[in-house]
Short mmCIF file of C-alpha atoms in Angstrom, two decimals:
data_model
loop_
_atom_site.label_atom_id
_atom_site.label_comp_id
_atom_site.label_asym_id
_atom_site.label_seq_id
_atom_site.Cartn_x
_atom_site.Cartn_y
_atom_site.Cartn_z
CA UNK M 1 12.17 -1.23 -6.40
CA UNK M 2 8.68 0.46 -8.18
CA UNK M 3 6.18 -2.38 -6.92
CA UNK M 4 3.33 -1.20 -4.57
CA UNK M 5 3.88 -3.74 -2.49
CA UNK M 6 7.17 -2.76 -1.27
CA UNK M 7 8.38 -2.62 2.68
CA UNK M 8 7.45 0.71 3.35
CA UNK M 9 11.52 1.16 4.80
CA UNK M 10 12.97 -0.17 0.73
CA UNK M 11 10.53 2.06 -0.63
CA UNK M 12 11.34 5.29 1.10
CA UNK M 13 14.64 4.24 0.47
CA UNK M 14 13.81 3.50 -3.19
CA UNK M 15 12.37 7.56 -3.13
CA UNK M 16 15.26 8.98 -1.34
CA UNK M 17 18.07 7.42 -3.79
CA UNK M 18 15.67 8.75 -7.08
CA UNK M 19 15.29 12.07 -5.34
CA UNK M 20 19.48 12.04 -4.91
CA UNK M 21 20.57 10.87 -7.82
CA UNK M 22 18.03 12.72 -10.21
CA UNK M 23 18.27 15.81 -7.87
CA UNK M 24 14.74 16.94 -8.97
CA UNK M 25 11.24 15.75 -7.39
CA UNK M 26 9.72 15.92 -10.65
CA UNK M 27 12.92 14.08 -12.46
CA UNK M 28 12.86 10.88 -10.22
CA UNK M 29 9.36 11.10 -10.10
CA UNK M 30 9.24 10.10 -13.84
CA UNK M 31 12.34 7.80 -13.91
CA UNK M 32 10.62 5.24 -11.47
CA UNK M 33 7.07 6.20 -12.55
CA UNK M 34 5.77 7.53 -9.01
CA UNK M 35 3.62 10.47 -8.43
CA UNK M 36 6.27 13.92 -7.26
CA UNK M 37 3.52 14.08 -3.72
CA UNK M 38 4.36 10.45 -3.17
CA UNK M 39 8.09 10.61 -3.22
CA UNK M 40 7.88 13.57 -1.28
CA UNK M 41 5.93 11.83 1.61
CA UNK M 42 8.13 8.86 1.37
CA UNK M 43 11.30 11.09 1.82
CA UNK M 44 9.91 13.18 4.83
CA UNK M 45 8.94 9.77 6.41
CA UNK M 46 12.41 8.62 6.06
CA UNK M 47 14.17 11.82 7.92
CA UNK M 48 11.30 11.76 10.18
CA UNK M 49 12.06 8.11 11.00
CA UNK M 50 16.05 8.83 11.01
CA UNK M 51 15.97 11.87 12.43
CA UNK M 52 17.98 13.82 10.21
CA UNK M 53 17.79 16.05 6.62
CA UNK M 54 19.44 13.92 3.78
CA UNK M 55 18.16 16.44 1.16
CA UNK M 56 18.33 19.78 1.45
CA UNK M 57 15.39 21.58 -0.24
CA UNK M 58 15.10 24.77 -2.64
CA UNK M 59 12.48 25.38 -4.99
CA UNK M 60 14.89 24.83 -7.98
CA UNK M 61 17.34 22.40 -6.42
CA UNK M 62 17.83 19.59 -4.50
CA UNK M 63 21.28 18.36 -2.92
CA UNK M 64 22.70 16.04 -0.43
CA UNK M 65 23.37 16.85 3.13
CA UNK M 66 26.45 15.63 4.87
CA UNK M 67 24.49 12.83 6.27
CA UNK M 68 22.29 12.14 3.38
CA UNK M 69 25.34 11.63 0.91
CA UNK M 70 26.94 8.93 3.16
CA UNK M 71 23.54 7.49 3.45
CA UNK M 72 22.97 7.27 -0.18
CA UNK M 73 25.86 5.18 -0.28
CA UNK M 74 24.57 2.35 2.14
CA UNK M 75 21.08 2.47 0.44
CA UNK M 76 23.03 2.25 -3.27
CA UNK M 77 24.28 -1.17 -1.90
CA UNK M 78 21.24 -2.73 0.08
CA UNK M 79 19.26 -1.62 -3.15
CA UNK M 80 21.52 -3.62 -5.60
CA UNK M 81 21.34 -6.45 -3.21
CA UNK M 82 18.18 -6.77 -3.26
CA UNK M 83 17.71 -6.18 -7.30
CA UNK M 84 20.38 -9.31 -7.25
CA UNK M 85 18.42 -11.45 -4.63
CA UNK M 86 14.80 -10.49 -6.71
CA UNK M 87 16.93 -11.45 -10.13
CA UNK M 88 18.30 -14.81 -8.33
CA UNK M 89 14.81 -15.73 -7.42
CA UNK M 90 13.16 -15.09 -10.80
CA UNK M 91 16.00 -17.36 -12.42
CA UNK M 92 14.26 -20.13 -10.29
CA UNK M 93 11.03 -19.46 -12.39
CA UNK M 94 12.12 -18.40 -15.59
CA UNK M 95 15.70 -19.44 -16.26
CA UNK M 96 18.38 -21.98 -15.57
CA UNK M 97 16.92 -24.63 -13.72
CA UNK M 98 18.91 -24.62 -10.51
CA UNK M 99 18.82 -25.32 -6.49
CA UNK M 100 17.53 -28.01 -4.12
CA UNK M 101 14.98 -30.61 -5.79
CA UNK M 102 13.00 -32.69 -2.96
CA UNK M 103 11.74 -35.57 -4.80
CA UNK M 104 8.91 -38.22 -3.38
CA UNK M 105 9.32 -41.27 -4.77
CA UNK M 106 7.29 -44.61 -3.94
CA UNK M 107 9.86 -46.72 -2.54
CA UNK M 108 10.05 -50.07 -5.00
CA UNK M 109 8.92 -48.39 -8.22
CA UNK M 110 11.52 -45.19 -7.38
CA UNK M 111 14.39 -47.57 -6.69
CA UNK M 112 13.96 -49.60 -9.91
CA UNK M 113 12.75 -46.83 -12.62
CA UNK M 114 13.37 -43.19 -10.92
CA UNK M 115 16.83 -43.99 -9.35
CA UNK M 116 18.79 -44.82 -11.85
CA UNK M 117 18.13 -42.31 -14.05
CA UNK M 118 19.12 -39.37 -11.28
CA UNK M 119 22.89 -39.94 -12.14
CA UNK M 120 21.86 -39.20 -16.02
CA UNK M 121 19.52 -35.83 -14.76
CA UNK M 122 22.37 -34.49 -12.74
CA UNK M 123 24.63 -34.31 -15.14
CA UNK M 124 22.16 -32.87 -17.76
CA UNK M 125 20.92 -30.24 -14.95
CA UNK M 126 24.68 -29.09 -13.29
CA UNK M 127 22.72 -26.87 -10.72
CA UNK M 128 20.44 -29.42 -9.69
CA UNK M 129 21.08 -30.96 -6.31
CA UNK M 130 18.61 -33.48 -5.51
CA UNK M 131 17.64 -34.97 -2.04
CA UNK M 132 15.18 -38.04 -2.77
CA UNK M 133 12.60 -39.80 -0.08
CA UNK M 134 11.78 -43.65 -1.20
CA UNK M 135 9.47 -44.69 0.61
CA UNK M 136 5.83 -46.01 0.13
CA UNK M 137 4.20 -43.53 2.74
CA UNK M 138 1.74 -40.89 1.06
CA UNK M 139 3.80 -37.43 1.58
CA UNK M 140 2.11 -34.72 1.98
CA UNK M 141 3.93 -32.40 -0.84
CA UNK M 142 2.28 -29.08 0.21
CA UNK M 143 2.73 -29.29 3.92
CA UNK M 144 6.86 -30.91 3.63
CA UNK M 145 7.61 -28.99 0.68
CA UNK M 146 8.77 -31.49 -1.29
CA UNK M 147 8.53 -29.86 -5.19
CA UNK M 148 7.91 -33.05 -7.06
CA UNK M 149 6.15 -36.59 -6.42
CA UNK M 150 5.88 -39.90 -8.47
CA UNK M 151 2.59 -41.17 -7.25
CA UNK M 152 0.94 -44.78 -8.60
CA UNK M 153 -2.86 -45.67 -8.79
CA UNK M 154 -5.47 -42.96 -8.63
CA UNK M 155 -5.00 -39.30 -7.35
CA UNK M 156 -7.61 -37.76 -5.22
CA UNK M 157 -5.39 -34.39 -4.04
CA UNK M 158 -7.20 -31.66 -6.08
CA UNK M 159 -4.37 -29.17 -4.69
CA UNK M 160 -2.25 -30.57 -6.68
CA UNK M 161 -0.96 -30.67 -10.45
CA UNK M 162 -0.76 -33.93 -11.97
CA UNK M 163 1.48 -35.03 -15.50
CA UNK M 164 0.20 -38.88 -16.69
CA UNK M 165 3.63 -39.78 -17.54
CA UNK M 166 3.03 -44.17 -18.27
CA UNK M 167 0.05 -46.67 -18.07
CA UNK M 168 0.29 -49.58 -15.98
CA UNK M 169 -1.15 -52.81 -15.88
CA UNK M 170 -1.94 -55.98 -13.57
CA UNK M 171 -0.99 -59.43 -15.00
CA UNK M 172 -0.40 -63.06 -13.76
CA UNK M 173 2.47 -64.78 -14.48
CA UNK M 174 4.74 -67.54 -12.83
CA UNK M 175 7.97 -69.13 -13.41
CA UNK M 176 8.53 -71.79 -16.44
CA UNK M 177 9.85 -74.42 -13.76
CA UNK M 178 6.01 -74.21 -11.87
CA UNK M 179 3.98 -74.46 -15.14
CA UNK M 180 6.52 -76.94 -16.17
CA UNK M 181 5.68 -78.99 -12.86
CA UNK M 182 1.71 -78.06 -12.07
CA UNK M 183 0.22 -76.95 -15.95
CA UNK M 184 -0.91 -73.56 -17.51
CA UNK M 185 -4.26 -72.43 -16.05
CA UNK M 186 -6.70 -72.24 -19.07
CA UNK M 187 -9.71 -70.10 -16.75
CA UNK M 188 -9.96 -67.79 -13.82
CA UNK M 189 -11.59 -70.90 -11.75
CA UNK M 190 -8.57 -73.44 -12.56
CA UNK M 191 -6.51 -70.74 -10.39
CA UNK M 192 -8.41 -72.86 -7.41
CA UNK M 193 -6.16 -75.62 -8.30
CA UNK M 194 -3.01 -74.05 -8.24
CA UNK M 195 -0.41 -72.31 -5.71
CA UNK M 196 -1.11 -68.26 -5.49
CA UNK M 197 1.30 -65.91 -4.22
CA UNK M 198 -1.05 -63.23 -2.16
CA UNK M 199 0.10 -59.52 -2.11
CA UNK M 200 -1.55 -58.10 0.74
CA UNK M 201 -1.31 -54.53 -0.56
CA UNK M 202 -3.67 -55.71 -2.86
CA UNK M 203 -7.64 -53.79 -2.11
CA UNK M 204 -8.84 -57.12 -3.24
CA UNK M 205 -6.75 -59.39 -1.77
CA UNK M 206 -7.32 -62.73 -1.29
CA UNK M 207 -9.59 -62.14 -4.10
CA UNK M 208 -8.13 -61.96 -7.69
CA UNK M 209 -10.77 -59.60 -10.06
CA UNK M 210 -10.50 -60.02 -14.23
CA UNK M 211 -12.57 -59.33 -17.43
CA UNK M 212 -12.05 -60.84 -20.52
CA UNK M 213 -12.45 -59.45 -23.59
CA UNK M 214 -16.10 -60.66 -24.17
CA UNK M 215 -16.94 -58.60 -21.35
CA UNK M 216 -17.03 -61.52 -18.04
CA UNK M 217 -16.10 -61.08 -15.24
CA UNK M 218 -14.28 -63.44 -12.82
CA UNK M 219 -13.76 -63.20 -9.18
CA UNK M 220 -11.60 -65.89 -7.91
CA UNK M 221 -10.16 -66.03 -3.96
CA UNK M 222 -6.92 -67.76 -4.12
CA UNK M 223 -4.47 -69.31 -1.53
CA UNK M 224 -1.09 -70.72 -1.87
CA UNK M 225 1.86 -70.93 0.41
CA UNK M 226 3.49 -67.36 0.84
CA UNK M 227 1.15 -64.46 1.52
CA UNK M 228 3.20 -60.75 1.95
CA UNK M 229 3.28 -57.30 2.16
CA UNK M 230 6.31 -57.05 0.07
CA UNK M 231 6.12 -57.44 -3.71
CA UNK M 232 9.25 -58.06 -4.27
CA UNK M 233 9.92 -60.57 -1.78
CA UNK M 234 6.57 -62.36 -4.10
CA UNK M 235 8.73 -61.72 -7.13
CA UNK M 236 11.63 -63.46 -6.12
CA UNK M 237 9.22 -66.47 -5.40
CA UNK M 238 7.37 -66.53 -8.43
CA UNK M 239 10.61 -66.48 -10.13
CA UNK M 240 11.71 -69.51 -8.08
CA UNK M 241 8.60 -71.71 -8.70
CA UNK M 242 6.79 -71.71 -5.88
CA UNK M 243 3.74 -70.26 -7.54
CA UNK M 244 1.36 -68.14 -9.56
CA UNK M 245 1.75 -64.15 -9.01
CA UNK M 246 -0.76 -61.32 -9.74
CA UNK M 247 1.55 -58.45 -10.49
CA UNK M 248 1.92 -55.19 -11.58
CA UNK M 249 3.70 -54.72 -15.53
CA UNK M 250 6.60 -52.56 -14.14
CA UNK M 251 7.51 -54.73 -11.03
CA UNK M 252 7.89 -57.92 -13.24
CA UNK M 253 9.05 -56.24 -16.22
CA UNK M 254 12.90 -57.01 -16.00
CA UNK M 255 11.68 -60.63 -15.22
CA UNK M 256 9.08 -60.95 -18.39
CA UNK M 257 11.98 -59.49 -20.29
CA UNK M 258 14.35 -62.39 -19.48
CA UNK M 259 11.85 -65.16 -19.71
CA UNK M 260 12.07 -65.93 -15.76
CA UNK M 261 8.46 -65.36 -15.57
CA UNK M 262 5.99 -65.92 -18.55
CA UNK M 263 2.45 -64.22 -18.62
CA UNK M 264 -0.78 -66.50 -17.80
CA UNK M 265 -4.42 -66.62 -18.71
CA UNK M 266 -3.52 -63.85 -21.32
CA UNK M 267 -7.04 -63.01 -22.17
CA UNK M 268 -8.30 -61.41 -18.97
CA UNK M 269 -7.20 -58.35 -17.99
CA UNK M 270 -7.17 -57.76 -14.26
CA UNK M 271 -8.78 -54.77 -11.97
CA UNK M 272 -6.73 -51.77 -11.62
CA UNK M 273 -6.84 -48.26 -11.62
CA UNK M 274 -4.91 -45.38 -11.95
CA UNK M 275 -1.28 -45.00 -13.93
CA UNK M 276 2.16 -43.51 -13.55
CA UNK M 277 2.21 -39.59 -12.30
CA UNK M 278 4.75 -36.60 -11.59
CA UNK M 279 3.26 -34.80 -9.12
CA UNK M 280 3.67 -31.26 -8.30
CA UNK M 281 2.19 -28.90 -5.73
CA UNK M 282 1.18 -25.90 -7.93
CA UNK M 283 1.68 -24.62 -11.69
CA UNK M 284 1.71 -21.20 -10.52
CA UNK M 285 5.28 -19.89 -9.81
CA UNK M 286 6.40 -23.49 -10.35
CA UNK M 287 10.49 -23.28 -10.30
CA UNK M 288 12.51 -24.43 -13.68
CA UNK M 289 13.98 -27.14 -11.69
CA UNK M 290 10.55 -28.54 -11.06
CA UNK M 291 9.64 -28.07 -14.90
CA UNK M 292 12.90 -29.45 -15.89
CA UNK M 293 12.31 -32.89 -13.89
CA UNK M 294 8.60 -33.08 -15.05
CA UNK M 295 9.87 -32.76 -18.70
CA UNK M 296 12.83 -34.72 -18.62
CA UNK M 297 10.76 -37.71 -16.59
CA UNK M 298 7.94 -37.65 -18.91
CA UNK M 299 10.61 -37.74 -22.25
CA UNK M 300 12.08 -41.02 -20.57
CA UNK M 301 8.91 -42.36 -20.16
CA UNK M 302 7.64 -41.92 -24.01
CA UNK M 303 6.61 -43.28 -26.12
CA UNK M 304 6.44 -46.71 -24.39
CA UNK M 305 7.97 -46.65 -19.85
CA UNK M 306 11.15 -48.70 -19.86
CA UNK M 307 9.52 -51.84 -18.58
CA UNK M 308 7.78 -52.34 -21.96
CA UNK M 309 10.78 -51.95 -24.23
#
């Protein structure tokens, strides 16, 4: 209990049990590295503030009054309990990762690549309790204290500190069954010709934005018969045959995988921007549970995400 910013009642406290247990001004004065004069003002604040002598006074000794030695008692105890509270805190920072994690997680992406790999970072992390919010609102991690977000696209918070953890890309693709039934595209325009699944979450949307690798650029507004603001409800379509999708790599991933949806038009790469982040509200004082998820996410994630391999 030496910081200068103590409460002023732990740090007369602090003086009074030095002062006792040294039984010299000048002693406890040099065993907590405080100035005699200051001690001495702390103590007479103390018995000012009590009303009573703890110390009794000589110039060449110092003991305990009746009062002050069942006093020193108490403080002994409130000042080990708050040595023990400091030392649980700075285990937070510095040690065992431990405690509540509040996790913000975008609610398709979390559910396919985040959640089931909790099971596998709780048992790694023992003292790691997790409560997890999937949903595709944009939390606020400062203001609802969550300690750790997986955000997708482009970040504009400059409050906050941001790990790259995975690219991601935008693709078309559609089922074998609808190519097998309407052709393979072979240009951007020939998408006019064909059924298009429209994402509404799209910024583009109805329009469909590519580049090829000669450097054109295409800008083709499609229509088809299903138009929603649910990808995976477009997924599950595309999958089905009822038309061309423009999708992002780790929705479809699972599906590419399997050959239930092949890639189209190949040689364009669509707009996007932005990648795969952990998010976190501040590197300074930043607990070892946050580090630990940040690390063990971004391991998981390397060299290649999972929907890749």
């Amino acid at each position: 209990m030496q910081q200068s910013h103590e409460p002023a009642a732990l740090a007369e406290m602090a003086a009074f049990a030095a002062i006792a247990e040294a039984r010299s001004f000048t002693r406890a004065a040099v065993l907590i590295g405080r100035d005699a004069t200051v001690l001495s003002r702390r103590l007479q604040s103390l018995e000012e503030r009590l009303g009573v002598r703890l110390l009794s006074r000589t110039t060449r000794s110092v003991s305990l009054t009746e009062a002050g030695a069942e006093f020193l008692l108490r403080v002994r105890a409130i000042l080990a309990a708050v040595d023990e509270a400091e030392a649980a805190a700075s285990a937070h920072a510095g040690g065992m990762p431990r405690g509540l994690l509040r996790l913000a997680l975008p609610g398709t992406f979390g559910r396919m690549w985040i959640g089931p790999l909790l099971p596998e970072f709780l048992a790694a992390f023992a003292e790691i309790r997790i409560e997890a919010e999937f949903s595709n609102r944009f939390a606020d991690l400062v203001a609802e204290n969550f300690d750790v977000a997986v955000r997708l696209g482009a970040l504009e918070d400059s409050r906050l500190v941001a790990r790259k953890v995975a690219t991601r890309r935008r693709l078309l693709c559609a089922a074998p069954s609808y190519l097998a039934r309407r052709g393979r595209p072979q240009t951007p325009q020939a998408l006019l010709d064909h059924d298009c699944l429209g994402f509404t979450g799209f910024q583009t949307f109805p329009a469909w934005e590519m580049t090829d690798r000669r450097g054109r650029h295409a800008r083709v507004e499609v229509s088809g018969p299903l138009v929603a603001d649910d990808a995976e409800v477009l997924v599950e379509a595309a999958v089905q045959g009822v038309g061309l999708m423009m999708s992002t790599d780790w929705l479809i991933g699972r599906e590419l995988a399997d050959g239930r949806l092949v890639q189209v038009l190949e040689d364009w790469t669509l707009a996007d921007e932005g990648a795969v982040y952990i998010v976190m509200p501040s590197a300074k004082g930043q607990a070892a549970k946050t580090r630990a998820f940040a690390d063990w996410i971004g391991k998981r994630f390397a060299p290649e995400p999972p929907w890749r391999r």
